[in-house]
Coordinates of N, CA and C in Angstrom, one line a residue:
X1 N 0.7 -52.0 -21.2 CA 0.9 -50.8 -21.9 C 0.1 -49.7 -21.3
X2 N -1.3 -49.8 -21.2 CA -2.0 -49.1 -20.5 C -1.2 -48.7 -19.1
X3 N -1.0 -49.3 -18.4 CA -0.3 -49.0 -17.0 C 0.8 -48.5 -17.0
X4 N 1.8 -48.5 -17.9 CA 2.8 -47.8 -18.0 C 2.0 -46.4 -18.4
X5 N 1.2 -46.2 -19.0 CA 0.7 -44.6 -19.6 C 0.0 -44.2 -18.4
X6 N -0.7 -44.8 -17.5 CA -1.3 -44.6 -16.6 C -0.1 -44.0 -15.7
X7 N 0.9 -44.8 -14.9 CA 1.7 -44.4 -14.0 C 2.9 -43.1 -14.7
X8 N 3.0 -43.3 -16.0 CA 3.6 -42.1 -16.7 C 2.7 -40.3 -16.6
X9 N 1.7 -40.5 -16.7 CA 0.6 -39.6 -16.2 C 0.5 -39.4 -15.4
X10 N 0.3 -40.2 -14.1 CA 0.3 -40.1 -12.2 C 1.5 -39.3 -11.8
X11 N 3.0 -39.7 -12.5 CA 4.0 -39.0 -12.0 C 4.1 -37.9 -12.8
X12 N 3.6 -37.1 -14.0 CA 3.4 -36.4 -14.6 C 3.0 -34.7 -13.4
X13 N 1.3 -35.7 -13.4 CA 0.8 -35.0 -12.4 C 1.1 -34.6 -11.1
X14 N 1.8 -35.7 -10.6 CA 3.1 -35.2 -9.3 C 3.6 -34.1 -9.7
X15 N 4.6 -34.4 -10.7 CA 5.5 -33.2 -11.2 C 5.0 -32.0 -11.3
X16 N 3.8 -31.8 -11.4 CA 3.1 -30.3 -12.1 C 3.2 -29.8 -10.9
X17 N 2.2 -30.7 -9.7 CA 1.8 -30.1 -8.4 C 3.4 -29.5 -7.8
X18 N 4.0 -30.4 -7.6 CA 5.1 -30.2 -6.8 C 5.7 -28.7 -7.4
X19 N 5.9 -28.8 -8.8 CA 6.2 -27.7 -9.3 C 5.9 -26.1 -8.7
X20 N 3.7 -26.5 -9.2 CA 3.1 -25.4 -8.6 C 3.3 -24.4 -7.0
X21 N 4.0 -25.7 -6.4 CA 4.3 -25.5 -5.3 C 5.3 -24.3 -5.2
X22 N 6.3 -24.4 -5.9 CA 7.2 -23.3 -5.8 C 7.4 -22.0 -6.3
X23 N 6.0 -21.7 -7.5 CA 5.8 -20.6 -8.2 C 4.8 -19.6 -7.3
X24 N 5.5 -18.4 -8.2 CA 5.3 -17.4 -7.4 C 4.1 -17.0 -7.6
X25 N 2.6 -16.6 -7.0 CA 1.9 -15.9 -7.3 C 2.0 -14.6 -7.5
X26 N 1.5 -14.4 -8.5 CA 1.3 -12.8 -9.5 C 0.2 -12.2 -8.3
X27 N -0.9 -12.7 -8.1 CA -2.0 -11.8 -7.5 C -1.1 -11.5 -6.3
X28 N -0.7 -12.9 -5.5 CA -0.6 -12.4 -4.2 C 0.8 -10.8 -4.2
X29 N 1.8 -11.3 -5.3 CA 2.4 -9.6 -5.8 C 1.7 -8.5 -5.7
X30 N 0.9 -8.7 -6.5 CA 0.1 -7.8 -7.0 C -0.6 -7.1 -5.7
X31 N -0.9 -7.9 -5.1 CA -1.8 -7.0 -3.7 C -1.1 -6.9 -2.4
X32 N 0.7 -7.1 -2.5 CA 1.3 -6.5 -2.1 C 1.6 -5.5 -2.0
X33 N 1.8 -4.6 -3.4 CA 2.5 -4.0 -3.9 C 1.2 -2.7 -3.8
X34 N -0.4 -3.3 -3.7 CA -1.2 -2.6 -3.8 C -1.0 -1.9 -2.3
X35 N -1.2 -2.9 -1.2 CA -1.2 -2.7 0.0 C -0.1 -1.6 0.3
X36 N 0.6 -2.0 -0.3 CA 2.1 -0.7 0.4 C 1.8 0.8 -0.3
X37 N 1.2 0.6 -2.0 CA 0.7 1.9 -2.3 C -0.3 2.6 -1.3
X38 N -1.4 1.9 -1.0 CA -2.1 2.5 -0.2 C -1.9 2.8 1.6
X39 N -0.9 2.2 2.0 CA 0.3 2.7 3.0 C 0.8 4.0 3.0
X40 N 1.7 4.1 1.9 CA 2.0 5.2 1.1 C 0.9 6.8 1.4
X41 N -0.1 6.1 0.5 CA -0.8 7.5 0.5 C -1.7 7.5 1.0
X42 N -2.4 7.3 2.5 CA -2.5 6.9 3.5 C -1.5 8.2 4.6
X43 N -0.2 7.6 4.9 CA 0.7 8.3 5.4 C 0.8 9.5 4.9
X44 N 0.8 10.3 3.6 CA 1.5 11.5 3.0 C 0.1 11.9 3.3
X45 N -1.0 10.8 3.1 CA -2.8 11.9 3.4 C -2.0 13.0 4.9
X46 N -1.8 12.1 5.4 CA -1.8 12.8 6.8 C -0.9 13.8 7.1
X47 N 0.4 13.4 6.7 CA 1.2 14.2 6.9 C 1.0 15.4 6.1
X48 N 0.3 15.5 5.0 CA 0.0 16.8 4.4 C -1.6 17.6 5.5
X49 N -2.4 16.8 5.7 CA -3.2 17.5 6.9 C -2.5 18.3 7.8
X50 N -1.4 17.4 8.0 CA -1.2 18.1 9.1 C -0.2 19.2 8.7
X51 N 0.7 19.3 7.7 CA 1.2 20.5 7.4 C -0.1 21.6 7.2
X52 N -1.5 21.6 6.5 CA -2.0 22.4 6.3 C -2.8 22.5 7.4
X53 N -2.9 21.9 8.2 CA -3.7 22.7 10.0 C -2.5 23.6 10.7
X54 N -1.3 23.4 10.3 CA 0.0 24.0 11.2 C -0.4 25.3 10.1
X55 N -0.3 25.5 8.8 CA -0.5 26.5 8.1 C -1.7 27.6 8.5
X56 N -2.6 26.7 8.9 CA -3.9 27.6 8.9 C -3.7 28.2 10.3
X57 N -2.9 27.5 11.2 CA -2.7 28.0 12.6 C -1.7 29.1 12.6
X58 N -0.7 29.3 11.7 CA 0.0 30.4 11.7 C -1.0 31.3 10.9
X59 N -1.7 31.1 10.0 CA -2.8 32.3 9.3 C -3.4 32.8 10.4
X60 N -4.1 32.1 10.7 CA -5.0 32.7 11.8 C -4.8 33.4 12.9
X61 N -3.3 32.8 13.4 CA -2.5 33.7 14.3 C -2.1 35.3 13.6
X62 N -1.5 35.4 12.3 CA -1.1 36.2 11.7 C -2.3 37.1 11.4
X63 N -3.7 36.9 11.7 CA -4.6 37.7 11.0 C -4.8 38.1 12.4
X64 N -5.2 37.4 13.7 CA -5.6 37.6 15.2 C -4.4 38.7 15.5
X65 N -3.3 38.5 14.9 CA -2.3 39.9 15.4 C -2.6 40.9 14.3
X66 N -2.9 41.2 13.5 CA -2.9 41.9 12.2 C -4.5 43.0 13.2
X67 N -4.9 42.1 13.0 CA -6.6 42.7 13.5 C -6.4 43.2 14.9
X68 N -5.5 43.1 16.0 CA -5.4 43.4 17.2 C -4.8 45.0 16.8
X69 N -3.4 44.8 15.3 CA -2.9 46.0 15.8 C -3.4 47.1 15.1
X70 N -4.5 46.6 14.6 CA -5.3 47.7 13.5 C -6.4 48.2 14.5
X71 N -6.4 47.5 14.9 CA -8.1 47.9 16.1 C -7.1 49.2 17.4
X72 N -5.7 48.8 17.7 CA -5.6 49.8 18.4 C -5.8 51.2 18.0

């Protein structure tokens, strides 16, 4: 009797593992999804730098002519 509850429980335990094997981790999601946010804005960081250095370079041009044609 014992042994039947015994090997009923051993393949039990099989079953869970084997199971666990095919479920999906939440965290490992989870810091996927983190990883790609921070990809994300990462990339737009830059790409907005660099729209605002192109901006400041036409200012500064626009003022270097402004100031050239005022000083004549």
């Amino acid at each position: 009797m014992i042994l039947y509850v015994l090997i009923g429980l051993f393949s039990f335990s099989i079953l869970l593992f084997i199971l666990s094997l095919f479920k999906r981790d939440k965290v490992k999601d989870l810091e996927e999804q983190v990883e790609q946010l921070s990809l994300t804005i990462m990339q737009e960081n830059y790409q907005m730098k660099k729209r605002i250095k192109i901006l400041e370079e036409e200012l500064l041009f626009h003022d270097e002519e402004l100031h050239n044609t005022f000083k004549k």
